Coordinates of C-alpha atoms in Angstrom, one line a residue:
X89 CA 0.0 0.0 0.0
X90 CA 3.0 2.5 0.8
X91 CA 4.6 1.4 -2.1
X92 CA 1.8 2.3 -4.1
X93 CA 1.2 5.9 -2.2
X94 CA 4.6 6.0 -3.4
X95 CA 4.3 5.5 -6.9
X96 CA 1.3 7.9 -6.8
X97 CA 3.2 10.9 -5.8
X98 CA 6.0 10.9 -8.6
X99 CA 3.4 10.3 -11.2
X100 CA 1.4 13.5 -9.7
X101 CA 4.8 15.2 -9.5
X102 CA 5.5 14.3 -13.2
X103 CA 2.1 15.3 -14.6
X104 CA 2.8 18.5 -12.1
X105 CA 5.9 19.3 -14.4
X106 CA 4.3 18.8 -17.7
X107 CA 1.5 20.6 -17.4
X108 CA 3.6 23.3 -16.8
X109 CA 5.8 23.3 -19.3
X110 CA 3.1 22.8 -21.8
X111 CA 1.3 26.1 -20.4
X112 CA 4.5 27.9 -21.1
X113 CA 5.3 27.0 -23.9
X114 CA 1.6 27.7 -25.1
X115 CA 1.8 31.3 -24.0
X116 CA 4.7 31.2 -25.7
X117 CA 3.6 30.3 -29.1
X118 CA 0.7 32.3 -28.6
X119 CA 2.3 35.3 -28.4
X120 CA 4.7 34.3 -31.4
X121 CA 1.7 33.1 -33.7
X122 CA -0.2 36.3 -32.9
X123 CA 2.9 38.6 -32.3
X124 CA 2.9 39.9 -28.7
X125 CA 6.9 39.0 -29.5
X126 CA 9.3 39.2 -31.8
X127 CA 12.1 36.4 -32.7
X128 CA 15.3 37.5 -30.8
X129 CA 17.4 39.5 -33.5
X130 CA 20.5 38.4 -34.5
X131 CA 23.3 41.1 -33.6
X132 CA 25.3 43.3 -35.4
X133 CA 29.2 42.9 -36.1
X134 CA 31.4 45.2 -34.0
X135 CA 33.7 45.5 -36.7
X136 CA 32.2 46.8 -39.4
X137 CA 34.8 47.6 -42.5
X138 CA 35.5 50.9 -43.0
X139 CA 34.4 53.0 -46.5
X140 CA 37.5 54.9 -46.9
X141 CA 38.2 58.6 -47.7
X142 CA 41.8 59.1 -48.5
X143 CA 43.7 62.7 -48.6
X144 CA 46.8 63.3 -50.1
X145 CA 49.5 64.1 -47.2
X146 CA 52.0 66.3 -47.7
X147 CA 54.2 63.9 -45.8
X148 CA 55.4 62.3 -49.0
X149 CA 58.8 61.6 -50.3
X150 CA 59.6 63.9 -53.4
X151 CA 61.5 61.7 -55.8
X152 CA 65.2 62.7 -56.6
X153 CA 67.4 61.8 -59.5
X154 CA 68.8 59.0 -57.5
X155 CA 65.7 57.8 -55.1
X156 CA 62.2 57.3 -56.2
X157 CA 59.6 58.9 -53.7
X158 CA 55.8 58.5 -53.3
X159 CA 53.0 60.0 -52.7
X160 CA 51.4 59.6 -49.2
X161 CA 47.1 59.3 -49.2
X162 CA 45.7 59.1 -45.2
X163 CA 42.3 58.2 -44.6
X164 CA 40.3 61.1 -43.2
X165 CA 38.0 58.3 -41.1
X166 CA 40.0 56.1 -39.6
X167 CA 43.9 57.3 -40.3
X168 CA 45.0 54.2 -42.7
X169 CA 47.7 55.3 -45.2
X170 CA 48.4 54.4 -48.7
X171 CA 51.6 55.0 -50.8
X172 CA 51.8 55.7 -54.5
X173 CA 54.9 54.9 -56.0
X174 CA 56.8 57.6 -57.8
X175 CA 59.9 57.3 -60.6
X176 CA 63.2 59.2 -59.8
X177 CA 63.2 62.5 -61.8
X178 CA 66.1 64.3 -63.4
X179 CA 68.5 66.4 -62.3
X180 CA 67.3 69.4 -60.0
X181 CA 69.7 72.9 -60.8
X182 CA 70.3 75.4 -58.2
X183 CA 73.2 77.7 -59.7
X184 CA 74.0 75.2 -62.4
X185 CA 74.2 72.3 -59.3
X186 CA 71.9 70.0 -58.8
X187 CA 70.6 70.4 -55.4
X188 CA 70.1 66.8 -54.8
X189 CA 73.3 65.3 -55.8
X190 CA 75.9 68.0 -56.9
X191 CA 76.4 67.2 -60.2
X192 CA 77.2 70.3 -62.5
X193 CA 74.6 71.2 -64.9
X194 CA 75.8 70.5 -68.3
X195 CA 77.6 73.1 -69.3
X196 CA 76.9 75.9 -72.7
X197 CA 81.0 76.7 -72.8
X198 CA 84.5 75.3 -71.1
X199 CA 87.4 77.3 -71.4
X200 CA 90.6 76.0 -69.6
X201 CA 93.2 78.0 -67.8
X202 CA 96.2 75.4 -68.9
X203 CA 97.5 75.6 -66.0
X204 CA 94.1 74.1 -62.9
X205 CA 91.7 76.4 -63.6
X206 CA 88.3 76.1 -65.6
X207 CA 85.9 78.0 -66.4
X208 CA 81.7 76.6 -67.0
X209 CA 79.3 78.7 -68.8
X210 CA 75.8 78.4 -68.3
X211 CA 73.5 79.3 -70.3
X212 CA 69.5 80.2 -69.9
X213 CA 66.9 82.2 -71.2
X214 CA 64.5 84.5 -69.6
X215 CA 60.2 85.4 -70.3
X216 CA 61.3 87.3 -73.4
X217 CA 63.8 83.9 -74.3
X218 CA 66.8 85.9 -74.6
X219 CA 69.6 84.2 -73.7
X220 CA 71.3 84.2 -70.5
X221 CA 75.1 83.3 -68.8
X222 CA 76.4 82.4 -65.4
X223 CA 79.9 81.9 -64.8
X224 CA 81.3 79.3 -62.7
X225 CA 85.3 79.4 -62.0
X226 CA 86.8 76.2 -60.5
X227 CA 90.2 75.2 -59.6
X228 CA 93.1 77.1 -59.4
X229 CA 95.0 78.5 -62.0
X230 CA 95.4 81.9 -63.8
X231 CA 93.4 82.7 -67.2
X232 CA 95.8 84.5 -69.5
X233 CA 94.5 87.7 -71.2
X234 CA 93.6 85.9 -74.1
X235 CA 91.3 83.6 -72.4
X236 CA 88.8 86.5 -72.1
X237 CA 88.6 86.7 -76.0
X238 CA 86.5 82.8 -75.3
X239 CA 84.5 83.8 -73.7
X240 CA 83.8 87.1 -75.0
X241 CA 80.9 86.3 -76.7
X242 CA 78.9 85.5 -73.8
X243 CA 79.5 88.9 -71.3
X244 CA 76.3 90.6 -72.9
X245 CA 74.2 88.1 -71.3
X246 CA 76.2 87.4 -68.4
X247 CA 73.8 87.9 -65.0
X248 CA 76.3 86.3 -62.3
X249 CA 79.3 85.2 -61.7
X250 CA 80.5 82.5 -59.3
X251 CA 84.7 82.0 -57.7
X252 CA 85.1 78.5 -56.2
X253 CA 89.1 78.1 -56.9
X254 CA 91.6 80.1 -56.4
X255 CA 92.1 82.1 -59.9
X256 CA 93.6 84.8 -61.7
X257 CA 91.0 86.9 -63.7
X258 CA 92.6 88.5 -67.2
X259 CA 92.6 91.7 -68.1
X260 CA 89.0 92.8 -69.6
X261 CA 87.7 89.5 -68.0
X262 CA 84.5 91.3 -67.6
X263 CA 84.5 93.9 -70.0
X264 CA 81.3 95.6 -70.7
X265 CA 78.7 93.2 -69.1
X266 CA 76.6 95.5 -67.9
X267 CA 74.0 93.1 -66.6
X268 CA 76.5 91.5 -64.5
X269 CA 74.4 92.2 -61.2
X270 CA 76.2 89.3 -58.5
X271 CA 79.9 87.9 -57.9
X272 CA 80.2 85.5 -55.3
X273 CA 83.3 84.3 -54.2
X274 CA 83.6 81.3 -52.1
X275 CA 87.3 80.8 -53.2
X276 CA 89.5 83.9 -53.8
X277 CA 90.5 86.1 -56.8
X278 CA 94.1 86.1 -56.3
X279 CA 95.1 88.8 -59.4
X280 CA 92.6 91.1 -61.3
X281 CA 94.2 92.4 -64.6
X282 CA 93.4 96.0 -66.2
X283 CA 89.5 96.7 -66.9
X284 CA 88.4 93.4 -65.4
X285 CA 84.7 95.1 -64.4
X286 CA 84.7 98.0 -66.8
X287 CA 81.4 99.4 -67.5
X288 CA 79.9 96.0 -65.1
X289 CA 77.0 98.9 -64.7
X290 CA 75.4 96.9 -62.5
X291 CA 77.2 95.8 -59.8
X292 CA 76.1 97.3 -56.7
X293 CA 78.5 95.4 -54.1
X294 CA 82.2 93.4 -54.2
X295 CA 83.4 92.3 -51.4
X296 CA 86.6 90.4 -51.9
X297 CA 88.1 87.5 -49.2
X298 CA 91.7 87.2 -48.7
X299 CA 93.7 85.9 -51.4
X300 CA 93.9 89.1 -53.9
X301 CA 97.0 90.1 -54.5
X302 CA 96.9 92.8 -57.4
X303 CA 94.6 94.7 -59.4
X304 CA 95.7 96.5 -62.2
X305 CA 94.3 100.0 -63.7
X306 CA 90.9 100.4 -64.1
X307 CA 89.6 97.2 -62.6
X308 CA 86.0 98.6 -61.7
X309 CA 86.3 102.2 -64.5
X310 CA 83.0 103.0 -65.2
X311 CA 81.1 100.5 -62.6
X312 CA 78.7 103.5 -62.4
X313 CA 76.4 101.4 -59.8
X314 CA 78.8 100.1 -57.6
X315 CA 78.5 101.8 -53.9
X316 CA 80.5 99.3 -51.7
X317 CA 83.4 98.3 -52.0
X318 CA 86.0 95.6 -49.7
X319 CA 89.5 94.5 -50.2
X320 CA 91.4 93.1 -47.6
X321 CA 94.7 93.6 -46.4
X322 CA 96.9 91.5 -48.5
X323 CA 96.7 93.5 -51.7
X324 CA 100.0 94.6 -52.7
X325 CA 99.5 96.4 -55.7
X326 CA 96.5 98.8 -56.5
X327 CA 96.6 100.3 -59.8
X328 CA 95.7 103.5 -61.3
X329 CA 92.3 104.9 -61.9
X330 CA 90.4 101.7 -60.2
X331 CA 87.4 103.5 -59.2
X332 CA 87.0 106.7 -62.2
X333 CA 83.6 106.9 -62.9
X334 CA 82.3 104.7 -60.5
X335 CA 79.9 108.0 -59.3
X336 CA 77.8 106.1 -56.7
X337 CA 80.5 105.0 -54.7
X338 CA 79.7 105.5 -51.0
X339 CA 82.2 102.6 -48.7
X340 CA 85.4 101.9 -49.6
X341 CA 87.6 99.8 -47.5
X342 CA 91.4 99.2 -49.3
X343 CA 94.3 98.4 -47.6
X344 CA 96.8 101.2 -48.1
X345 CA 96.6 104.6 -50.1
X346 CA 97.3 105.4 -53.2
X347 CA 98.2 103.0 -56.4
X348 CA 101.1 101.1 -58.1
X349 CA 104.6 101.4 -56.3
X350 CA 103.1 104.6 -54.9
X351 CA 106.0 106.9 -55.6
X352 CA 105.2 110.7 -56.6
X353 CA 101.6 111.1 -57.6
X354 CA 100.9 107.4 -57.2
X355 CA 100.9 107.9 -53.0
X356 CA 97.7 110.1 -53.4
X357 CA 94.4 109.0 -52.5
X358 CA 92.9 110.5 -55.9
X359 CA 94.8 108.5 -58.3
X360 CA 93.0 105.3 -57.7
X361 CA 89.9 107.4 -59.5
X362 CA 91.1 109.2 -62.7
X363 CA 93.0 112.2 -63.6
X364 CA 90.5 115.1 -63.6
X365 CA 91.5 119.1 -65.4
X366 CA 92.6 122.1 -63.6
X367 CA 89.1 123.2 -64.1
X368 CA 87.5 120.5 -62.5
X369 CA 89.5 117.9 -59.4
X370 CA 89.1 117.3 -56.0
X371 CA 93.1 116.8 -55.1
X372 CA 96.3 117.7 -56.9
X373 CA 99.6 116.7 -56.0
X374 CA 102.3 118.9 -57.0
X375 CA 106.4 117.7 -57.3
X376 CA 108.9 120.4 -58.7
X377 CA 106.5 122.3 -60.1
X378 CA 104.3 119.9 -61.9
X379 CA 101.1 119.5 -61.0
X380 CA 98.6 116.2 -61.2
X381 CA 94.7 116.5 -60.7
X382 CA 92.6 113.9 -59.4
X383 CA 88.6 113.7 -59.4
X384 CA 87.7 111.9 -56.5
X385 CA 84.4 110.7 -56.7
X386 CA 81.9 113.0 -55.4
X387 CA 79.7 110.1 -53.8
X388 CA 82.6 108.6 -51.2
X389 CA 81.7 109.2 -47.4
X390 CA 83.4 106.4 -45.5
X391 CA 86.7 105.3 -46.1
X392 CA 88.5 102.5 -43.8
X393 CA 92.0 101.6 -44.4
X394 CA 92.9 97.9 -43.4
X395 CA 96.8 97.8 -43.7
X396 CA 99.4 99.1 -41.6
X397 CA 101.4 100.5 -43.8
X398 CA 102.8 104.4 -43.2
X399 CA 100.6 107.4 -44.3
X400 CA 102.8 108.9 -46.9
X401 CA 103.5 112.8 -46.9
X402 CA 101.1 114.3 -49.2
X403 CA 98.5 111.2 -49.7
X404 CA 95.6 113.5 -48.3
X405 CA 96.7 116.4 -48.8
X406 CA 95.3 119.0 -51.2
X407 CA 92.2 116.7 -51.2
X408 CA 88.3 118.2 -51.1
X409 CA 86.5 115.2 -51.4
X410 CA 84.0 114.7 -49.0
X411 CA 84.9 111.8 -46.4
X412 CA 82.7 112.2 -43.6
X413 CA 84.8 109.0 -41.8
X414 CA 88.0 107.8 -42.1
X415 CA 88.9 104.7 -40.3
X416 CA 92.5 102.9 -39.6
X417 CA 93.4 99.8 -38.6
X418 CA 95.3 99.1 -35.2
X419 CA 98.2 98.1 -36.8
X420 CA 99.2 101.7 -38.7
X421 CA 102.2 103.2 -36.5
X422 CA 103.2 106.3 -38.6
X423 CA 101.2 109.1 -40.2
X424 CA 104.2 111.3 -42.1
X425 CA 105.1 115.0 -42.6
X426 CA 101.9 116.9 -44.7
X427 CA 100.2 114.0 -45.1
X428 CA 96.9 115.7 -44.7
X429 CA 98.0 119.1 -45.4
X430 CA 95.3 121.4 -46.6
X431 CA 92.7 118.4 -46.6
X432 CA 89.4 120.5 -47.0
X433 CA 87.0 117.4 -46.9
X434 CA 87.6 114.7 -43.8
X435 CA 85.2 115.4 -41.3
X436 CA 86.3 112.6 -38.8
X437 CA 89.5 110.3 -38.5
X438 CA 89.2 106.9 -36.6
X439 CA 91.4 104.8 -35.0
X440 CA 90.7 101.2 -34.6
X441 CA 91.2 99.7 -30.5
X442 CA 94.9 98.5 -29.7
X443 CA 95.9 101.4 -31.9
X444 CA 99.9 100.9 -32.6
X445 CA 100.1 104.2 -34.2
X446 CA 103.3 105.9 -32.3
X447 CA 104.2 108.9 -34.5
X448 CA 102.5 112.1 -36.3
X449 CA 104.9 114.0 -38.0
X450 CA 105.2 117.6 -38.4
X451 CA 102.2 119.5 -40.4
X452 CA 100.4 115.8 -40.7
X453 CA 96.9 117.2 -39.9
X454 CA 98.1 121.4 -40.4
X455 CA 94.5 123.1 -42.4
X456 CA 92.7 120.2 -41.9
X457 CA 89.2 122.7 -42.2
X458 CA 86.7 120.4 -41.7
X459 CA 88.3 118.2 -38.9
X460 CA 85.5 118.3 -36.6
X461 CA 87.6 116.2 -33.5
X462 CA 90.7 114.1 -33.0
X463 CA 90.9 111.1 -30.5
X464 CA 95.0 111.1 -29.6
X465 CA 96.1 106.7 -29.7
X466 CA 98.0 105.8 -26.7
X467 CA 101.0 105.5 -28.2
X468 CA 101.7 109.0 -29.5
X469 CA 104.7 110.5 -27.5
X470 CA 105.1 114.1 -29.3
X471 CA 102.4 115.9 -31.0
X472 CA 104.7 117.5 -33.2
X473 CA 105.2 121.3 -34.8
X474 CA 102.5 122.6 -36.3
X475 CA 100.5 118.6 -36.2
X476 CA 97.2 120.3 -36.0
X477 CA 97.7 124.3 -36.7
X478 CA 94.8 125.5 -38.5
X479 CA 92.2 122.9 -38.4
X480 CA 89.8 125.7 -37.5
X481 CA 86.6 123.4 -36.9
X482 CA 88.0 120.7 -34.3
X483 CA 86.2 121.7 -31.5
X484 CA 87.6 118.5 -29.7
X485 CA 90.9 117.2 -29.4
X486 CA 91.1 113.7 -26.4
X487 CA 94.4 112.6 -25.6
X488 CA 93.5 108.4 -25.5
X489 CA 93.5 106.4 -21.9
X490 CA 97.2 106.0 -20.5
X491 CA 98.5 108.4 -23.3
X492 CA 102.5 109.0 -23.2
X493 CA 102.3 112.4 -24.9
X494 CA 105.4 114.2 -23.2
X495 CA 105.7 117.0 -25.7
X496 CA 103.4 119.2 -26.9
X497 CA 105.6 121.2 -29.8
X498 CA 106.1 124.7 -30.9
X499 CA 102.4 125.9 -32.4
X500 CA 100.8 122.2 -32.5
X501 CA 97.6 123.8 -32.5
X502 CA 98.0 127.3 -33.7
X503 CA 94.9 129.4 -34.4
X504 CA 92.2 126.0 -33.4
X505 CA 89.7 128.7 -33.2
X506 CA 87.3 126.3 -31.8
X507 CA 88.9 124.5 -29.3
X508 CA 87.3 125.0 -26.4
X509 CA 89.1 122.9 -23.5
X510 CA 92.0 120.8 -23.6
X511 CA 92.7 118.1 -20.6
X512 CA 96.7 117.4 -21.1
X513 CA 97.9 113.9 -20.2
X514 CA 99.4 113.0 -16.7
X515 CA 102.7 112.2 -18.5
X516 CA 102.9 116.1 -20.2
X517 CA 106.1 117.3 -19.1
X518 CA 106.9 120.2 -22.1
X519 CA 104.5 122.1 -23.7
X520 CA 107.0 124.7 -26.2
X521 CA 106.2 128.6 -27.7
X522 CA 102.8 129.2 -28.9
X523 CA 101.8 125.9 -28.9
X524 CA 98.3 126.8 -28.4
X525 CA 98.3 130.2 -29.6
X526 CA 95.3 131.6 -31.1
X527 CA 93.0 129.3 -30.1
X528 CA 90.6 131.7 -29.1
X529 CA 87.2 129.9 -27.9
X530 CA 90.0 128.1 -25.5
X531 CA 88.4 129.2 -22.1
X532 CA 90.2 126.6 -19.1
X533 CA 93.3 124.8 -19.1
X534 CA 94.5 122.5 -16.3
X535 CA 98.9 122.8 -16.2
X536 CA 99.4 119.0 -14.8
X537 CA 102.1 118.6 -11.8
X538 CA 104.3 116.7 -14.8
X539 CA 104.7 120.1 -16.4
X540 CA 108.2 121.5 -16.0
X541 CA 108.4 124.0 -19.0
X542 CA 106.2 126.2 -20.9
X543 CA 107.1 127.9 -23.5
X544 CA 106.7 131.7 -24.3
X545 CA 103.4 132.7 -25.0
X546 CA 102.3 128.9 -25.2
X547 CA 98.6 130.1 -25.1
X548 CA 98.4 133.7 -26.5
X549 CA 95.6 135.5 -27.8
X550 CA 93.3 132.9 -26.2
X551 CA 90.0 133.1 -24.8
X552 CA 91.2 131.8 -21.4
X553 CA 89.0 132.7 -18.3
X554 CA 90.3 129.5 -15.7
X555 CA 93.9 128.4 -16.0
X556 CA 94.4 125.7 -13.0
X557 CA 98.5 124.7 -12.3
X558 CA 99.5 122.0 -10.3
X559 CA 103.3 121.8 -11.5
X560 CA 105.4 123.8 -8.5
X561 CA 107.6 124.3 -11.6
X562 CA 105.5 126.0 -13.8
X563 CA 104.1 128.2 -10.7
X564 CA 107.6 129.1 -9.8
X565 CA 108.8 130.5 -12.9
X566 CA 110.9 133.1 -13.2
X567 CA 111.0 136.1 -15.3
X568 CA 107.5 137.4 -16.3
X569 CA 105.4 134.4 -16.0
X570 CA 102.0 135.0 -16.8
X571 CA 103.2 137.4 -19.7
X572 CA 106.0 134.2 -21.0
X573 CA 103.0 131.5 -20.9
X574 CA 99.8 133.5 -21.7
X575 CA 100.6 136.6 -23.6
X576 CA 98.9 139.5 -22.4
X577 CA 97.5 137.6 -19.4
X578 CA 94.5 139.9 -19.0
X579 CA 91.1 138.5 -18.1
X580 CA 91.6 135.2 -16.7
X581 CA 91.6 133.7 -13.2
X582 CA 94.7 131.9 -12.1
X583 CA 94.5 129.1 -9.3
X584 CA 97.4 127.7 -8.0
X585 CA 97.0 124.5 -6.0
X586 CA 97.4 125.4 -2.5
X587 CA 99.8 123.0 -1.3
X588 CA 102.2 124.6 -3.9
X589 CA 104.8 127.5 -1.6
X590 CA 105.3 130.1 -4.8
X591 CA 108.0 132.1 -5.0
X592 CA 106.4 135.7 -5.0
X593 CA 109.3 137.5 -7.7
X594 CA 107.7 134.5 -9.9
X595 CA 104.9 137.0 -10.1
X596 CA 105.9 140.6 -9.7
X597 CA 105.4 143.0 -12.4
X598 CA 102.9 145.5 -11.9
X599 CA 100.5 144.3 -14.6
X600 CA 100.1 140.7 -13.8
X601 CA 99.1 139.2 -11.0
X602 CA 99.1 139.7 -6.8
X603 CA 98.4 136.9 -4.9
X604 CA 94.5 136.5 -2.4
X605 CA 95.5 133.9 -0.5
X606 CA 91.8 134.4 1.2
X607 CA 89.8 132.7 -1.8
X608 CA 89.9 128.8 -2.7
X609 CA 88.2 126.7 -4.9
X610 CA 88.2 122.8 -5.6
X611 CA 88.9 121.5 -9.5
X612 CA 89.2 117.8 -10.2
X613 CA 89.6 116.5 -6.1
X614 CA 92.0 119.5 -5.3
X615 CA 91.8 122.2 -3.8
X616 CA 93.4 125.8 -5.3
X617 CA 94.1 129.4 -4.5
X618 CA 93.4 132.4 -6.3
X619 CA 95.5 134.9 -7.9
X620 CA 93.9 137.8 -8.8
X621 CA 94.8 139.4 -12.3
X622 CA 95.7 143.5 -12.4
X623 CA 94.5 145.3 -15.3

């Protein structure tokens, strides 16, 4: 009877179970058949491939004449790239090289030196296909004179010219190419014969390295655009009537002054531009009685002289030109007799730092007219008889930092009517007669204690209204002082630095001066005493 309770119960329990799953699956398929639901959807791939949209990147490869490139495409959506293949190209020419590889372009001309150098011609044409030349000089060698006549036929369209040896350039190497606008030299030009540039009309600017070692007359004659000019300090020989004509000429910067072996009319500054007329020259050198004029370009302003070779007598001198600046190297050491003698046109003179310049001969700067102010070089020991008389516009004259001037000679500065103070150097032992005489806008002068003589009437007819004396020397001398040293002495105050015991017969004469022991004054740190001045 259990058994069959038993049995009962796991039938009831199976039926249970079946039922159920029969009602659900009904409900189910109801609502399937008569769509209360919808079969589950199948879903999507995450990956769906991608509909391109490639761009051309400028982070290709631009093909050479030696490497192929390609062309770079990135797409905007998702940032895959694809390359297009590119062929090598030719050759690319950047004056006449190809910038990729070196190679010269092929060249129009050759012409040989015979002895390294070579020149290539290039040749191109423009908008209006007229043909056009560069120059290219290689090696090193030097082109005979008639090398040029090669070559010749080409300077009407020649536009530039490139040095990369070491050559010698022929006379008329150049001749008449006025569209010759550009020389660059990367080498060095180590001779330029006679009318190398003539008539170059174009050329605004040459600027030559070290290496050139001569040019001959009338290099750069009628170079009527050129305005700045460099040559270094190795030139040795400069000839005649370089720079006639060239009437825009501003900057010059040469080594020495003058042309050729620069004997007689060669050592003036005019002959490197052309002989000019009597009527019509800005310098003119004159030697026993014959007389050479020079036309120095009108245009010149700045002038710099690299070499330190001497400043012959005469190579200024007699010279109007207009040279605002004039500029020397540190290694000059000698400026001789007259050199600027009568020199109506320098405005200012330079001297480069270091200055080795040690001597200024007599009458070096005497009528200098437009000399506007002078700075002294260190080395200088004696301004010399008459070195400055007459330049009646310096208004300035500056003895340099540690200067050894000891001697200030006999009328140095004569009639410097515009001189208006003057600070002497601590090493001034001997200013001589009239040194300073007629300098009348001179107003103070400060006697240093170095000073042990000064000469008769070393500042007469001045303008003097302070005269300060720190030389025991100078305050004790005998014999008339004020009258020896200042000429008529009236209308200045004297100071005597008051540590200084004077010797009263120094100043006795019944004109001069009486001492006022009562009134001081300080100058420069010290302290000094008055004496009064009698009328």
């Amino acid at each position: 009877m259990k058994k069959c309770k038993g049995v009962f119960l796991i039938a009831m329990m199976l039926l249970t179970a079946i039922f159920m799953v029969v009602t659900l699956s009904s409900c189910d398929l109801y609502d399937y058949l008569y769509g209360e639901i919808t079969p589950e959807e199948e879903p999507e791939d995450e990956e769906k491939e991608c509909e391109h949209n490639f761009v051309m990147s400028a982070n290709g490869l631009k093909p050479t004449c030696q490497q192929e490139g390609y062309d770079l495409y990135i797409c905007s959506k998702c940032g895959a790239e694809e390359r297009q293949a590119l062929a090598t190209v030719g050759h690319e020419y950047r004056n006449n090289v190809c910038r990729w590889c070196g190679a010269n372009a092929p060249a129009k001309a050759t012409v040989h030196s015979g002895n390294g150098a070579t020149l290539l011609v290039y040749e191109t044409t423009n908008v209006s296909n007229e043909k056009l030349y560069a120059f290219r000089f290689e090696g090193d060698g030097v082109f005979s004179d008639d090398a040029a006549v090669k070559w010749q036929s080409y300077l009407k369209g020649l536009r530039t010219v490139s040095i990369i040896g070491n050559v010698g350039l022929p006379a008329k190497a150049f001749y008449g190419a006025d569209g010759l606008y550009e020389v660059t030299i990367s080498g060095a030009i180590v001779s330029l014969g006679e009318e190398a540039f003539f008539g170059c009309s174009s050329l605004k600017t040459l600027v030559f390295p070290d290496g050139i070692r001569t040019i001959g007359d009338g290099a750069f004659k009628n170079c009527s655009e050129l305005t700045d000019v460099t040559i270094p300090a190795g030139l040795t020989y400069l000839g005649n009537n370089v720079f006639s004509g060239c009437d825009r000429l501003r900057d010059l910067t040469l080594p020495f002054i003058g042309s050729k072996d620069r004997q007689g009319a060669n050592v003036a500054f005019g002959s490197i531009f052309g002989v000019g007329t009597e009527e019509s020259y800005s310098q003119v050198y004159e030697e026993d009685g014959q007389k050479t004029y020079f036309s120095i370009v009108d245009s010149l302003r700045n002038v710099t002289v690299t070499g330190g070779e001497n400043v012959r007598s005469y190579s200024f001198a007699y010279c109007s030109a207009l040279i605002e600046k004039l500029y020397f190297s540190a290694e000059l050491q000698k400026i001789e007799e007259y050199a600027f003698f009568y020199n109506s046109g320098i405005e200012q003179i330079y001297f480069a730092e270091g200055s080795k310049l040690n001597d200024i001969e007599d009458h070096a700067f005497d009528t200098c007219t437009e000399l506007r102010a002078f700075s002294l070089p260190a080395g200088v020991q004696t301004v010399r008889t008459n070195a400055f008389s007459r330049c009646y516009k310096m208004s300035e004259f500056i003895f340099g930092d540690g200067s050894e001037v000891t001697t200030i000679a006999s009328d140095a500065f004569l009639s410097c009517n515009s001189l208006q103070k003057i600070d002497f150097p601590i090493n001034l032992t001997t200013l001589e007669t009239g040194a300073f005489k007629g300098c009348t806008a001179l107003e103070e002068v400060h006697v240093g204690e170095n000073v042990v003589a000064l000469g008769i009437n070393s500042f007469a007819d001045c303008s003097l209204k302070k005269v300060y004396i720190d030389s025991t020397t100078v305050a004790n001398t005998t014999s008339n002082n004020v009258s020896r040293l200042y000429g008529s002495g009236n209308g200045f105050e004297l100071w005597i630095e008051e540590n200084i015991e004077v010797n009263a017969l120094s100043y006795i004469n019944e004109h001069y001066t009486c001492p006022n022991k009562d009134i001081l004054t300080e100058a420069g740190g010290k302290k000094y005493r008055y004496w009064k001045i009698k009328q």
